[in-house]
Amino acid sequence: MQETSTAGFGQILASMGDGVVWIFQNIALAFYNFGYAVSNPSLWLDWSDKQAIMRFVYYGGSVEFFFVVFTTFLIVTAIGMWKRNFMWAIVRGLEGFANTTGRFFAWAGLLMVLQQVIIVFMQRIFTRPDIVFGFGVPLQFDISWYAEELKLYNALVVALCASYTFVQGGHVRVDLVYAGVKYRTKKMIDMFGALVFMLPAATLIWLYGWFFMWRHLIVPKPSASDQLERLLLKARALRWNVETIGFSPNGFSGYFLFKILLVAFAGMIFLHGIAFFYRSYLEWKEGPESEGKYLDKDTLGEGEEAYEGTH
């Protein structure tokens, strides 16, 4: 019995050792894979070649791409710990990207309201079955098409304004411990949450969303389990087959856009997870006086602080 337990424990240690070796091998290969991709862009960016499309599909959700991103993160983090100004520049750049994107696409909420008002007027007052925009060759769709399209505006706000809302501190929080701990403990909790929850969740959403998106854009449909060689074989029969099926006969026909937004959402959350980890580390390192440093938060103006929330 003791020999069996020892053998089992030895197998666990061997498996862990193999896993560690595999990780370091892929980190080392990341430099080669990145260099090869950059020096041969036509192999995956020349979409006139069907095999290039399939390479792009494969690498977007591959182990190779993950380790290129992971290795880049390690290098940037190491440089940032050595040169804090460099890390602050990364934080400001990523937060600026989130703010700019969010502030722009937040206007989709206004478009959604205006379009709903137009739909009500056309249905109830003018009793029209469709809406026509433009001159010469007009854009004409059934009212039900425009009604279902309202979902897209809502998706734009949710997917592309999530990281912006995070920067602004606008997400709802359930706090049982955080408020009562010391400043440096808070920053350690933030770093832990970014590394253990935020980044892995964004990675999983990306991996599932990536192939989910492409399965609604091309045929033969790619699978996450397909190896590169199999996808290259499928490339012989590849053709674009963008999803244009609505939920109703005259309904909105651009539901493939929601799949693209899912991938964009995951990518933006991943980038902001890095920014949040870096900001938490820098604020932990530099102390309370650095809290909110370079943070570009929206304001209603002087004297309106009471209406801006407590976050």
mmCIF file of C-alpha atoms in Angstrom:
data_model
loop_
_atom_site.group_PDB
_atom_site.id
_atom_site.type_symbol
_atom_site.label_atom_id
_atom_site.label_comp_id
_atom_site.label_asym_id
_atom_site.label_seq_id
_atom_site.Cartn_x
_atom_site.Cartn_y
_atom_site.Cartn_z
ATOM 1 C CA MET A 1 0.000 0.000 0.000
ATOM 2 C CA GLN A 2 2.831 2.373 0.896
ATOM 3 C CA GLU A 3 4.639 1.566 -2.358
ATOM 4 C CA THR A 4 1.442 2.382 -4.312
ATOM 5 C CA SER A 5 1.096 5.743 -2.545
ATOM 6 C CA THR A 6 4.763 6.543 -3.187
ATOM 7 C CA ALA A 7 4.378 5.643 -6.861
ATOM 8 C CA GLY A 8 1.268 7.828 -7.156
ATOM 9 C CA PHE A 9 3.009 10.778 -5.494
ATOM 10 C CA GLY A 10 6.001 10.286 -7.809
ATOM 11 C CA GLN A 11 3.721 10.344 -10.862
ATOM 12 C CA ILE A 12 2.154 13.600 -9.652
ATOM 13 C CA LEU A 13 5.580 15.191 -9.226
ATOM 14 C CA ALA A 14 6.641 13.940 -12.660
ATOM 15 C CA SER A 15 3.486 15.367 -14.248
ATOM 16 C CA MET A 16 4.046 18.703 -12.525
ATOM 17 C CA GLY A 17 7.646 18.705 -13.721
ATOM 18 C CA ASP A 18 6.525 17.989 -17.286
ATOM 19 C CA GLY A 19 4.024 20.838 -17.039
ATOM 20 C CA VAL A 20 6.677 23.298 -15.861
ATOM 21 C CA VAL A 21 9.024 22.218 -18.663
ATOM 22 C CA TRP A 22 6.193 22.607 -21.200
ATOM 23 C CA ILE A 23 5.496 26.151 -19.987
ATOM 24 C CA PHE A 24 9.141 27.219 -20.227
ATOM 25 C CA GLN A 25 9.475 25.603 -23.651
ATOM 26 C CA ASN A 26 6.495 27.563 -24.946
ATOM 27 C CA ILE A 27 7.816 30.797 -23.420
ATOM 28 C CA ALA A 28 11.105 30.242 -25.235
ATOM 29 C CA LEU A 29 9.290 29.395 -28.488
ATOM 30 C CA ALA A 30 7.174 32.566 -28.158
ATOM 31 C CA PHE A 31 10.127 34.670 -29.356
ATOM 32 C CA TYR A 32 10.509 32.522 -32.465
ATOM 33 C CA ASN A 33 6.755 32.401 -33.160
ATOM 34 C CA PHE A 34 6.419 36.169 -32.829
ATOM 35 C CA GLY A 35 9.421 36.827 -35.045
ATOM 36 C CA TYR A 36 8.203 34.364 -37.661
ATOM 37 C CA ALA A 37 4.710 35.888 -37.739
ATOM 38 C CA VAL A 38 6.050 39.442 -38.039
ATOM 39 C CA SER A 39 8.573 38.546 -40.736
ATOM 40 C CA ASN A 40 6.011 36.546 -42.759
ATOM 41 C CA PRO A 41 2.762 38.561 -42.569
ATOM 42 C CA SER A 42 1.461 37.243 -45.893
ATOM 43 C CA LEU A 43 1.111 33.762 -44.390
ATOM 44 C CA TRP A 44 -1.754 34.938 -42.158
ATOM 45 C CA LEU A 45 -2.798 38.416 -43.360
ATOM 46 C CA ASP A 46 -3.095 37.846 -47.124
ATOM 47 C CA TRP A 47 -6.776 36.890 -47.108
ATOM 48 C CA SER A 48 -6.820 36.401 -50.866
ATOM 49 C CA ASP A 49 -5.176 33.097 -49.901
ATOM 50 C CA LYS A 50 -7.631 30.720 -48.241
ATOM 51 C CA GLN A 51 -4.871 29.039 -46.251
ATOM 52 C CA ALA A 52 -3.888 32.426 -44.798
ATOM 53 C CA ILE A 53 -7.440 32.846 -43.485
ATOM 54 C CA MET A 54 -7.309 29.443 -41.832
ATOM 55 C CA ARG A 55 -3.905 30.238 -40.297
ATOM 56 C CA PHE A 56 -5.355 33.449 -38.901
ATOM 57 C CA VAL A 57 -8.309 31.516 -37.464
ATOM 58 C CA TYR A 58 -6.029 28.907 -35.897
ATOM 59 C CA TYR A 59 -3.461 31.241 -34.370
ATOM 60 C CA GLY A 60 -6.073 33.612 -32.935
ATOM 61 C CA GLY A 61 -7.122 30.928 -30.456
ATOM 62 C CA SER A 62 -3.931 28.889 -30.271
ATOM 63 C CA VAL A 63 -1.452 27.986 -27.548
ATOM 64 C CA GLU A 64 1.233 29.763 -29.576
ATOM 65 C CA PHE A 65 -0.672 33.066 -29.527
ATOM 66 C CA PHE A 66 -1.400 32.708 -25.811
ATOM 67 C CA PHE A 67 2.266 32.312 -24.963
ATOM 68 C CA VAL A 68 3.269 35.230 -27.198
ATOM 69 C CA VAL A 69 0.853 37.413 -25.215
ATOM 70 C CA PHE A 70 1.917 35.869 -21.903
ATOM 71 C CA THR A 71 5.629 36.324 -22.641
ATOM 72 C CA THR A 72 5.040 39.928 -23.723
ATOM 73 C CA PHE A 73 3.207 40.524 -20.454
ATOM 74 C CA LEU A 74 6.123 39.085 -18.477
ATOM 75 C CA ILE A 75 8.674 41.236 -20.314
ATOM 76 C CA VAL A 76 6.630 44.445 -20.032
ATOM 77 C CA THR A 77 6.001 43.740 -16.334
ATOM 78 C CA ALA A 78 9.706 43.181 -15.666
ATOM 79 C CA ILE A 79 10.631 46.421 -17.450
ATOM 80 C CA GLY A 80 7.854 48.256 -15.624
ATOM 81 C CA MET A 81 9.049 47.089 -12.222
ATOM 82 C CA TRP A 82 12.490 48.385 -13.133
ATOM 83 C CA LYS A 83 11.236 51.640 -14.670
ATOM 84 C CA ARG A 84 8.015 52.751 -12.996
ATOM 85 C CA ASN A 85 7.517 55.618 -15.442
ATOM 86 C CA PHE A 86 7.312 53.040 -18.219
ATOM 87 C CA MET A 87 4.615 51.111 -16.343
ATOM 88 C CA TRP A 88 2.702 54.336 -15.657
ATOM 89 C CA ALA A 89 2.851 55.072 -19.390
ATOM 90 C CA ILE A 90 1.322 51.651 -20.105
ATOM 91 C CA VAL A 91 -1.431 52.313 -17.566
ATOM 92 C CA ARG A 92 -2.215 55.731 -19.015
ATOM 93 C CA GLY A 93 -2.241 54.358 -22.556
ATOM 94 C CA LEU A 94 -4.556 51.425 -21.783
ATOM 95 C CA GLU A 95 -6.888 53.512 -19.617
ATOM 96 C CA GLY A 96 -6.922 56.218 -22.286
ATOM 97 C CA PHE A 97 -7.895 53.601 -24.882
ATOM 98 C CA ALA A 98 -10.708 52.325 -22.647
ATOM 99 C CA ASN A 99 -11.968 55.851 -21.941
ATOM 100 C CA THR A 100 -11.845 56.974 -25.581
ATOM 101 C CA THR A 101 -13.602 53.857 -26.852
ATOM 102 C CA GLY A 102 -16.224 53.949 -24.110
ATOM 103 C CA ARG A 103 -16.998 57.636 -24.461
ATOM 104 C CA PHE A 104 -17.472 57.229 -28.217
ATOM 105 C CA PHE A 105 -19.693 54.151 -28.152
ATOM 106 C CA ALA A 106 -21.728 55.450 -25.219
ATOM 107 C CA TRP A 107 -23.465 57.620 -27.831
ATOM 108 C CA ALA A 108 -25.083 54.419 -29.082
ATOM 109 C CA GLY A 109 -27.471 54.834 -26.150
ATOM 110 C CA LEU A 110 -28.698 58.123 -27.617
ATOM 111 C CA LEU A 111 -29.041 56.580 -31.079
ATOM 112 C CA MET A 112 -31.083 53.771 -29.548
ATOM 113 C CA VAL A 113 -33.524 56.255 -27.986
ATOM 114 C CA LEU A 114 -33.848 58.362 -31.147
ATOM 115 C CA GLN A 115 -34.417 55.309 -33.332
ATOM 116 C CA GLN A 116 -37.079 54.005 -30.968
ATOM 117 C CA VAL A 117 -38.873 57.373 -31.158
ATOM 118 C CA ILE A 118 -38.761 57.238 -34.988
ATOM 119 C CA ILE A 119 -40.131 53.674 -34.961
ATOM 120 C CA VAL A 120 -43.061 54.698 -32.756
ATOM 121 C CA PHE A 121 -43.845 57.700 -34.971
ATOM 122 C CA MET A 122 -43.688 55.650 -38.182
ATOM 123 C CA GLN A 123 -45.891 52.892 -36.755
ATOM 124 C CA ARG A 124 -48.483 54.872 -34.820
ATOM 125 C CA ILE A 125 -48.723 58.157 -36.679
ATOM 126 C CA PHE A 126 -47.683 57.496 -40.287
ATOM 127 C CA THR A 127 -48.710 53.777 -40.232
ATOM 128 C CA ARG A 128 -45.779 52.844 -42.445
ATOM 129 C CA PRO A 129 -44.517 49.229 -42.638
ATOM 130 C CA ASP A 130 -40.945 50.328 -43.435
ATOM 131 C CA ILE A 131 -38.436 53.159 -43.025
ATOM 132 C CA VAL A 132 -36.422 54.573 -45.924
ATOM 133 C CA PHE A 133 -33.196 56.589 -45.508
ATOM 134 C CA GLY A 134 -31.022 58.215 -48.151
ATOM 135 C CA PHE A 135 -31.187 59.533 -51.693
ATOM 136 C CA GLY A 136 -30.727 57.840 -55.054
ATOM 137 C CA VAL A 137 -30.340 54.244 -53.843
ATOM 138 C CA PRO A 138 -32.166 54.438 -50.486
ATOM 139 C CA LEU A 139 -31.645 52.235 -47.442
ATOM 140 C CA GLN A 140 -34.988 50.546 -46.958
ATOM 141 C CA PHE A 141 -35.858 47.977 -44.293
ATOM 142 C CA ASP A 142 -39.009 46.804 -42.573
ATOM 143 C CA ILE A 143 -39.791 48.473 -39.238
ATOM 144 C CA SER A 144 -39.244 45.129 -37.489
ATOM 145 C CA TRP A 145 -35.644 45.209 -38.813
ATOM 146 C CA TYR A 146 -35.012 48.541 -37.130
ATOM 147 C CA ALA A 147 -36.766 47.388 -33.962
ATOM 148 C CA GLU A 148 -34.516 44.337 -33.651
ATOM 149 C CA GLU A 149 -31.443 46.419 -34.516
ATOM 150 C CA LEU A 150 -31.907 48.248 -31.214
ATOM 151 C CA LYS A 151 -30.270 45.196 -29.603
ATOM 152 C CA LEU A 152 -27.061 46.050 -31.462
ATOM 153 C CA TYR A 153 -26.876 49.501 -29.869
ATOM 154 C CA ASN A 154 -27.341 47.937 -26.464
ATOM 155 C CA ALA A 155 -24.616 45.384 -27.253
ATOM 156 C CA LEU A 156 -22.249 48.171 -28.334
ATOM 157 C CA VAL A 157 -22.699 49.886 -24.982
ATOM 158 C CA VAL A 158 -22.295 46.671 -22.962
ATOM 159 C CA ALA A 159 -19.322 45.241 -24.882
ATOM 160 C CA LEU A 160 -17.295 48.346 -25.665
ATOM 161 C CA CYS A 161 -18.052 50.479 -22.612
ATOM 162 C CA ALA A 162 -17.367 47.830 -19.951
ATOM 163 C CA SER A 163 -13.692 48.684 -19.465
ATOM 164 C CA TYR A 164 -14.521 52.414 -19.604
ATOM 165 C CA THR A 165 -17.041 51.909 -16.806
ATOM 166 C CA PHE A 166 -14.379 50.017 -14.850
ATOM 167 C CA VAL A 167 -11.953 52.934 -15.189
ATOM 168 C CA GLN A 168 -14.665 55.300 -13.978
ATOM 169 C CA GLY A 169 -15.470 53.033 -11.019
ATOM 170 C CA GLY A 170 -19.044 52.600 -12.189
ATOM 171 C CA HIS A 171 -19.531 48.838 -11.809
ATOM 172 C CA VAL A 172 -21.657 47.595 -8.912
ATOM 173 C CA ARG A 173 -19.573 46.036 -6.127
ATOM 174 C CA VAL A 174 -20.545 43.728 -3.267
ATOM 175 C CA ASP A 175 -18.029 44.510 -0.535
ATOM 176 C CA LEU A 176 -17.722 42.247 2.504
ATOM 177 C CA VAL A 177 -14.030 42.709 3.360
ATOM 178 C CA TYR A 178 -12.414 45.279 1.067
ATOM 179 C CA ALA A 179 -13.596 48.518 2.729
ATOM 180 C CA GLY A 180 -12.363 47.512 6.170
ATOM 181 C CA VAL A 181 -8.776 46.547 5.330
ATOM 182 C CA LYS A 182 -5.658 48.698 5.115
ATOM 183 C CA TYR A 183 -4.583 50.552 1.980
ATOM 184 C CA ARG A 184 -1.787 48.173 0.977
ATOM 185 C CA THR A 185 -4.019 45.158 1.626
ATOM 186 C CA LYS A 186 -6.598 46.643 -0.731
ATOM 187 C CA LYS A 187 -4.008 46.934 -3.466
ATOM 188 C CA MET A 188 -2.893 43.332 -2.918
ATOM 189 C CA ILE A 189 -6.537 42.224 -3.226
ATOM 190 C CA ASP A 190 -6.817 44.216 -6.458
ATOM 191 C CA MET A 191 -3.667 42.611 -7.876
ATOM 192 C CA PHE A 192 -4.856 39.146 -6.871
ATOM 193 C CA GLY A 193 -8.283 39.736 -8.419
ATOM 194 C CA ALA A 194 -6.797 40.983 -11.692
ATOM 195 C CA LEU A 195 -4.434 38.004 -12.052
ATOM 196 C CA VAL A 196 -6.654 35.210 -10.740
ATOM 197 C CA PHE A 197 -10.120 36.292 -11.886
ATOM 198 C CA MET A 198 -10.111 39.100 -14.451
ATOM 199 C CA LEU A 199 -7.385 37.945 -16.849
ATOM 200 C CA PRO A 200 -8.270 34.212 -16.854
ATOM 201 C CA ALA A 201 -11.981 35.002 -17.357
ATOM 202 C CA ALA A 202 -11.181 37.299 -20.298
ATOM 203 C CA THR A 203 -8.912 34.606 -21.774
ATOM 204 C CA LEU A 204 -11.637 31.947 -21.567
ATOM 205 C CA ILE A 205 -14.226 34.275 -23.144
ATOM 206 C CA TRP A 206 -11.775 35.040 -25.948
ATOM 207 C CA LEU A 207 -11.037 31.357 -26.628
ATOM 208 C CA TYR A 208 -14.713 30.413 -26.784
ATOM 209 C CA GLY A 209 -15.769 33.603 -28.559
ATOM 210 C CA TRP A 210 -13.036 33.429 -31.209
ATOM 211 C CA PHE A 211 -14.125 30.142 -32.761
ATOM 212 C CA PHE A 212 -17.797 30.932 -32.106
ATOM 213 C CA MET A 213 -17.334 34.078 -34.227
ATOM 214 C CA TRP A 214 -15.571 32.333 -37.104
ATOM 215 C CA ARG A 215 -18.140 29.525 -37.200
ATOM 216 C CA HIS A 216 -20.653 32.201 -38.244
ATOM 217 C CA LEU A 217 -18.405 33.788 -40.865
ATOM 218 C CA ILE A 218 -16.904 30.957 -42.938
ATOM 219 C CA VAL A 219 -17.487 27.358 -43.997
ATOM 220 C CA PRO A 220 -16.281 24.685 -43.422
ATOM 221 C CA LYS A 221 -16.766 25.658 -39.811
ATOM 222 C CA PRO A 222 -13.550 25.645 -37.778
ATOM 223 C CA SER A 223 -13.387 23.952 -34.406
ATOM 224 C CA ALA A 224 -11.279 24.744 -31.359
ATOM 225 C CA SER A 225 -10.036 21.133 -31.414
ATOM 226 C CA ASP A 226 -8.794 21.357 -35.025
ATOM 227 C CA GLN A 227 -5.041 21.309 -35.505
ATOM 228 C CA LEU A 228 -3.432 23.637 -38.044
ATOM 229 C CA GLU A 229 -2.927 20.823 -40.563
ATOM 230 C CA ARG A 230 -6.636 19.950 -40.489
ATOM 231 C CA LEU A 231 -7.658 23.585 -40.926
ATOM 232 C CA LEU A 232 -5.310 23.923 -43.898
ATOM 233 C CA LEU A 233 -7.028 20.910 -45.463
ATOM 234 C CA LYS A 234 -10.414 22.553 -44.850
ATOM 235 C CA ALA A 235 -9.113 25.683 -46.584
ATOM 236 C CA ARG A 236 -9.544 23.950 -49.964
ATOM 237 C CA ALA A 237 -13.323 24.257 -49.597
ATOM 238 C CA LEU A 238 -13.324 27.558 -47.693
ATOM 239 C CA ARG A 239 -15.807 30.255 -48.609
ATOM 240 C CA TRP A 240 -17.319 33.205 -46.779
ATOM 241 C CA ASN A 241 -20.735 32.451 -45.307
ATOM 242 C CA VAL A 242 -21.567 35.448 -43.114
ATOM 243 C CA GLU A 243 -24.592 34.815 -40.917
ATOM 244 C CA THR A 244 -27.556 36.905 -42.117
ATOM 245 C CA ILE A 245 -30.453 34.960 -40.634
ATOM 246 C CA GLY A 246 -32.829 36.971 -38.445
ATOM 247 C CA PHE A 247 -35.239 35.797 -35.762
ATOM 248 C CA SER A 248 -38.180 36.962 -37.874
ATOM 249 C CA PRO A 249 -38.734 37.044 -41.669
ATOM 250 C CA ASN A 250 -38.046 40.783 -41.975
ATOM 251 C CA GLY A 251 -35.994 41.125 -38.798
ATOM 252 C CA PHE A 252 -32.436 42.305 -38.201
ATOM 253 C CA SER A 253 -29.993 40.271 -40.282
ATOM 254 C CA GLY A 254 -26.625 41.275 -38.814
ATOM 255 C CA TYR A 255 -26.370 38.972 -35.815
ATOM 256 C CA PHE A 256 -22.799 38.061 -36.750
ATOM 257 C CA LEU A 257 -21.886 41.509 -35.380
ATOM 258 C CA PHE A 258 -22.738 40.294 -31.882
ATOM 259 C CA LYS A 259 -20.133 37.535 -32.218
ATOM 260 C CA ILE A 260 -17.517 40.095 -33.244
ATOM 261 C CA LEU A 261 -18.483 42.269 -30.278
ATOM 262 C CA LEU A 262 -18.011 39.307 -27.917
ATOM 263 C CA VAL A 263 -14.393 38.947 -29.060
ATOM 264 C CA ALA A 264 -13.831 42.717 -28.851
ATOM 265 C CA PHE A 265 -15.286 42.692 -25.326
ATOM 266 C CA ALA A 266 -12.924 39.919 -24.216
ATOM 267 C CA GLY A 267 -9.907 41.669 -25.731
ATOM 268 C CA MET A 268 -10.697 44.993 -24.063
ATOM 269 C CA ILE A 269 -11.339 43.366 -20.684
ATOM 270 C CA PHE A 270 -8.017 41.502 -20.968
ATOM 271 C CA LEU A 271 -6.125 44.711 -21.757
ATOM 272 C CA HIS A 272 -7.763 46.550 -18.907
ATOM 273 C CA GLY A 273 -7.062 43.657 -16.554
ATOM 274 C CA ILE A 274 -3.376 44.277 -17.284
ATOM 275 C CA ALA A 275 -3.822 48.028 -16.734
ATOM 276 C CA PHE A 276 -5.640 47.420 -13.443
ATOM 277 C CA PHE A 277 -2.920 45.050 -12.227
ATOM 278 C CA TYR A 278 -0.212 47.571 -13.114
ATOM 279 C CA ARG A 279 -2.083 50.455 -11.463
ATOM 280 C CA SER A 280 -2.684 48.404 -8.311
ATOM 281 C CA TYR A 281 0.992 47.411 -8.176
ATOM 282 C CA LEU A 282 2.200 50.990 -8.656
ATOM 283 C CA GLU A 283 -0.199 52.371 -6.056
ATOM 284 C CA TRP A 284 0.868 49.605 -3.662
ATOM 285 C CA LYS A 285 4.520 50.398 -4.306
ATOM 286 C CA GLU A 286 4.274 54.189 -4.113
ATOM 287 C CA GLY A 287 1.780 54.465 -1.264
ATOM 288 C CA PRO A 288 -1.540 56.267 -0.665
ATOM 289 C CA GLU A 289 -0.340 59.520 -2.233
ATOM 290 C CA SER A 290 -0.294 57.816 -5.670
ATOM 291 C CA GLU A 291 -3.908 56.583 -5.493
ATOM 292 C CA GLY A 292 -5.802 57.829 -8.536
ATOM 293 C CA LYS A 293 -2.608 59.119 -10.147
ATOM 294 C CA TYR A 294 -3.156 60.034 -13.823
ATOM 295 C CA LEU A 295 -6.727 58.716 -13.529
ATOM 296 C CA ASP A 296 -8.962 60.405 -16.107
ATOM 297 C CA LYS A 297 -12.408 60.305 -14.530
ATOM 298 C CA ASP A 298 -15.481 62.036 -15.876
ATOM 299 C CA THR A 299 -16.948 64.897 -13.881
ATOM 300 C CA LEU A 300 -20.163 66.888 -13.990
ATOM 301 C CA GLY A 301 -18.282 70.033 -13.125
ATOM 302 C CA GLU A 302 -17.466 72.044 -10.052
ATOM 303 C CA GLY A 303 -20.160 71.922 -7.403
ATOM 304 C CA GLU A 304 -21.731 68.706 -8.764
ATOM 305 C CA GLU A 305 -19.582 66.278 -6.773
ATOM 306 C CA ALA A 306 -22.541 65.025 -4.724
ATOM 307 C CA TYR A 307 -24.206 63.671 -7.874
ATOM 308 C CA GLU A 308 -21.162 61.815 -9.189
ATOM 309 C CA GLY A 309 -21.403 58.846 -6.832
ATOM 310 C CA THR A 310 -19.111 57.773 -4.032
ATOM 311 C CA HIS A 311 -16.849 55.594 -6.236
#
